[in-house]
mmCIF file of C-alpha atoms in Angstrom:
data_model
loop_
_atom_site.group_PDB
_atom_site.id
_atom_site.type_symbol
_atom_site.label_atom_id
_atom_site.label_comp_id
_atom_site.label_asym_id
_atom_site.label_seq_id
_atom_site.Cartn_x
_atom_site.Cartn_y
_atom_site.Cartn_z
ATOM 1 C CA MET A 191 -0.017 0.172 0.068
ATOM 2 C CA ALA A 192 1.218 3.160 -0.805
ATOM 3 C CA VAL A 193 0.421 7.085 0.718
ATOM 4 C CA SER A 194 -0.383 9.411 -2.571
ATOM 5 C CA PHE A 195 -1.605 13.142 -2.208
ATOM 6 C CA GLU A 196 -1.711 16.700 -4.251
ATOM 7 C CA CYS A 197 -0.721 19.785 -3.621
ATOM 8 C CA THR A 198 -1.616 22.947 -6.029
ATOM 9 C CA THR A 199 -0.058 26.454 -5.761
ATOM 10 C CA ARG A 200 -1.294 29.483 -7.727
ATOM 11 C CA THR A 201 1.385 32.089 -7.956
ATOM 12 C CA SER A 202 1.889 35.080 -10.472
ATOM 13 C CA THR A 203 5.006 33.993 -10.695
ATOM 14 C CA PRO A 204 6.817 33.030 -14.491
ATOM 15 C CA GLN A 205 6.586 29.278 -15.351
ATOM 16 C CA ALA A 206 10.102 28.720 -16.281
ATOM 17 C CA ARG A 207 11.207 30.387 -13.080
ATOM 18 C CA LEU A 208 9.084 28.169 -10.861
ATOM 19 C CA PHE A 209 10.355 25.523 -12.893
ATOM 20 C CA ASP A 210 13.667 26.360 -12.287
ATOM 21 C CA LEU A 211 13.012 27.194 -8.242
ATOM 22 C CA ALA A 212 11.342 23.668 -8.230
ATOM 23 C CA ARG A 213 14.659 22.461 -9.349
ATOM 24 C CA SER A 214 16.993 24.666 -7.335
ATOM 25 C CA ILE A 215 19.045 22.679 -4.939
ATOM 26 C CA ASP A 216 19.602 25.994 -3.095
ATOM 27 C CA ALA A 217 16.097 26.828 -3.512
ATOM 28 C CA HIS A 218 15.396 23.539 -1.949
ATOM 29 C CA ARG A 219 17.974 24.152 0.944
ATOM 30 C CA GLU A 220 16.508 27.244 2.372
ATOM 31 C CA SER A 221 12.912 25.996 1.835
ATOM 32 C CA MET A 222 14.035 22.988 4.864
ATOM 33 C CA ALA A 223 15.855 24.914 6.579
ATOM 34 C CA ASN A 224 13.877 24.056 10.390
ATOM 35 C CA SER A 225 15.025 20.424 9.369
ATOM 36 C CA ARG A 226 18.433 21.542 8.433
ATOM 37 C CA GLU A 227 18.760 19.907 4.904
ATOM 38 C CA GLN A 228 21.663 19.999 3.283
ATOM 39 C CA ALA A 229 23.144 18.321 -0.382
ATOM 40 C CA ILE A 230 25.970 15.983 0.591
ATOM 41 C CA ALA A 231 26.595 14.484 -2.432
ATOM 42 C CA GLY A 232 25.832 14.821 -5.919
ATOM 43 C CA VAL A 233 24.608 18.142 -7.317
ATOM 44 C CA THR A 234 25.090 20.328 -4.336
ATOM 45 C CA SER A 235 23.844 23.502 -5.525
ATOM 46 C CA GLY A 236 22.281 25.252 -8.752
ATOM 47 C CA LEU A 237 19.950 23.175 -10.517
ATOM 48 C CA ILE A 238 19.500 19.875 -11.123
ATOM 49 C CA SER A 239 18.536 18.101 -14.419
ATOM 50 C CA LEU A 240 17.371 14.674 -15.818
ATOM 51 C CA GLY A 241 19.518 11.654 -15.061
ATOM 52 C CA GLU A 242 20.942 13.617 -12.022
ATOM 53 C CA GLN A 243 21.426 12.522 -8.366
ATOM 54 C CA VAL A 244 21.293 14.853 -4.975
ATOM 55 C CA THR A 245 22.177 13.043 -1.388
ATOM 56 C CA TRP A 246 20.369 14.982 1.225
ATOM 57 C CA ARG A 247 20.960 15.061 4.856
ATOM 58 C CA ALA A 248 18.252 16.283 6.883
ATOM 59 C CA TRP A 249 16.850 15.924 10.269
ATOM 60 C CA HIS A 250 13.273 14.517 10.435
ATOM 61 C CA PHE A 251 11.223 13.120 13.356
ATOM 62 C CA GLY A 252 14.097 13.887 15.711
ATOM 63 C CA LEU A 253 16.342 11.668 13.531
ATOM 64 C CA PRO A 254 19.194 12.305 11.029
ATOM 65 C CA LEU A 255 18.215 11.203 7.456
ATOM 66 C CA ARG A 256 19.579 10.443 4.176
ATOM 67 C CA MET A 257 18.016 10.182 0.847
ATOM 68 C CA THR A 258 19.220 10.087 -2.493
ATOM 69 C CA SER A 259 16.848 10.988 -5.364
ATOM 70 C CA ARG A 260 17.515 11.118 -9.200
ATOM 71 C CA ILE A 261 15.712 13.270 -11.931
ATOM 72 C CA SER A 262 13.956 10.447 -13.693
ATOM 73 C CA ARG A 263 11.906 12.223 -16.796
ATOM 74 C CA MET A 264 12.029 15.759 -17.540
ATOM 75 C CA ALA A 265 10.157 18.207 -19.867
ATOM 76 C CA PRO A 266 11.286 21.901 -19.228
ATOM 77 C CA PRO A 267 9.290 24.090 -18.302
ATOM 78 C CA ASP A 268 6.274 21.425 -18.042
ATOM 79 C CA SER A 269 7.510 18.879 -15.630
ATOM 80 C CA PHE A 270 10.167 16.643 -13.984
ATOM 81 C CA THR A 271 10.108 13.994 -11.806
ATOM 82 C CA ASP A 272 12.143 12.505 -8.751
ATOM 83 C CA GLU A 273 12.489 9.439 -7.060
ATOM 84 C CA GLN A 274 14.378 8.097 -4.628
ATOM 85 C CA VAL A 275 17.150 6.043 -5.248
ATOM 86 C CA SER A 276 17.993 4.822 -1.586
ATOM 87 C CA GLY A 277 16.546 6.382 1.410
ATOM 88 C CA PRO A 278 14.255 5.591 4.319
ATOM 89 C CA PHE A 279 11.095 5.284 2.129
ATOM 90 C CA LYS A 280 10.421 2.224 0.497
ATOM 91 C CA PHE A 281 9.865 4.056 -2.197
ATOM 92 C CA PHE A 282 9.037 8.179 -2.820
ATOM 93 C CA ARG A 283 7.826 9.421 -5.937
ATOM 94 C CA HIS A 284 7.517 13.415 -6.720
ATOM 95 C CA VAL A 285 6.131 14.342 -9.682
ATOM 96 C CA HIS A 286 6.123 18.520 -10.652
ATOM 97 C CA GLU A 287 3.896 19.989 -13.104
ATOM 98 C CA PHE A 288 3.684 23.474 -14.338
ATOM 99 C CA SER A 289 1.428 25.187 -16.424
ATOM 100 C CA GLU A 290 0.454 28.675 -16.841
ATOM 101 C CA SER A 291 -2.483 31.001 -18.182
ATOM 102 C CA GLY A 292 -3.994 34.380 -18.027
ATOM 103 C CA GLY A 293 -0.529 35.415 -15.845
ATOM 104 C CA VAL A 294 -1.091 32.911 -13.384
ATOM 105 C CA THR A 295 1.573 29.981 -12.617
ATOM 106 C CA THR A 296 -0.241 26.576 -11.489
ATOM 107 C CA MET A 297 2.369 24.024 -10.325
ATOM 108 C CA VAL A 298 0.712 20.589 -9.021
ATOM 109 C CA ASP A 299 2.724 18.034 -6.753
ATOM 110 C CA ARG A 300 1.738 14.665 -7.059
ATOM 111 C CA ILE A 301 3.779 12.333 -4.267
ATOM 112 C CA GLU A 302 3.416 8.797 -3.714
ATOM 113 C CA PHE A 303 5.281 7.135 -1.282
ATOM 114 C CA ALA A 304 5.585 4.019 1.017
ATOM 115 C CA ALA A 305 7.255 3.400 4.418
ATOM 116 C CA PRO A 306 9.715 0.850 5.440
ATOM 117 C CA MET A 307 9.225 -2.120 8.141
ATOM 118 C CA GLY A 308 5.446 -3.458 6.313
ATOM 119 C CA PRO A 309 2.905 -2.859 8.987
ATOM 120 C CA LEU A 310 4.464 -0.803 11.362
ATOM 121 C CA GLY A 311 5.555 1.637 8.241
ATOM 122 C CA LEU A 312 1.869 1.506 7.302
ATOM 123 C CA LEU A 313 0.513 2.500 10.391
ATOM 124 C CA ALA A 314 3.029 5.288 10.872
ATOM 125 C CA GLU A 315 1.435 6.393 6.884
ATOM 126 C CA LYS A 316 -1.978 6.611 8.643
ATOM 127 C CA MET A 317 -1.113 8.284 11.822
ATOM 128 C CA PHE A 318 1.094 11.118 10.950
ATOM 129 C CA LEU A 319 3.593 10.545 7.884
ATOM 130 C CA ALA A 320 1.351 11.181 5.352
ATOM 131 C CA ARG A 321 0.030 14.530 6.852
ATOM 132 C CA TYR A 322 3.799 15.419 7.536
ATOM 133 C CA MET A 323 4.691 14.981 4.516
ATOM 134 C CA LYS A 324 1.779 17.064 3.027
ATOM 135 C CA ARG A 325 2.664 19.654 5.374
ATOM 136 C CA LEU A 326 6.241 19.793 3.824
ATOM 137 C CA ILE A 327 5.360 20.388 0.472
ATOM 138 C CA GLU A 328 3.077 22.974 0.871
ATOM 139 C CA SER A 329 5.455 25.234 3.523
ATOM 140 C CA ARG A 330 8.383 24.151 0.874
ATOM 141 C CA ASN A 331 5.601 25.484 -1.976
ATOM 142 C CA ARG A 332 5.033 28.750 -0.353
ATOM 143 C CA HIS A 333 8.807 29.414 0.098
ATOM 144 C CA LEU A 334 9.322 28.673 -3.227
ATOM 145 C CA VAL A 335 6.638 31.426 -4.493
ATOM 146 C CA GLY A 336 8.219 34.221 -1.962
ATOM 147 C CA SER A 337 11.557 33.073 -3.203
ATOM 148 C CA ASP A 338 14.411 35.511 -4.255
ATOM 149 C CA VAL A 339 17.177 32.959 -4.948
ATOM 150 C CA GLU A 340 18.844 33.826 -8.119
ATOM 151 C CA ILE A 341 19.129 31.145 -11.067
ATOM 152 C CA PRO A 342 21.840 30.675 -12.927
#
């Protein structure tokens, strides 16, 4: 069984800029400052692209965690997908989609993941993990639409 959810963010930020902010290692690091997230291997700054990987170290639930993800699909400036290569989840997939109409950019994040540890992981998903992950993405998106990060 897996958890899936969707977050939709609308903004006046132009689509191409928001696309780049969403794949910016620097903007991601800033948006996750509360969890002390740092890129420690692979692409560690700038923009991540198709086929590239990044390894993140962060603190969640009082635990140090590492997760390596790879950009598995990219269609600039409309979409990209990152997927866990190794890390705390049984699997994790994040599809980012962007569209623009009438001066409004819509960013849709589609997240799908499963916790490890069988029935215990399933219980964690239902009790707190799904809610925690959705709030994390929503917080990240609020940061991105207000970001002044320089895009190379």
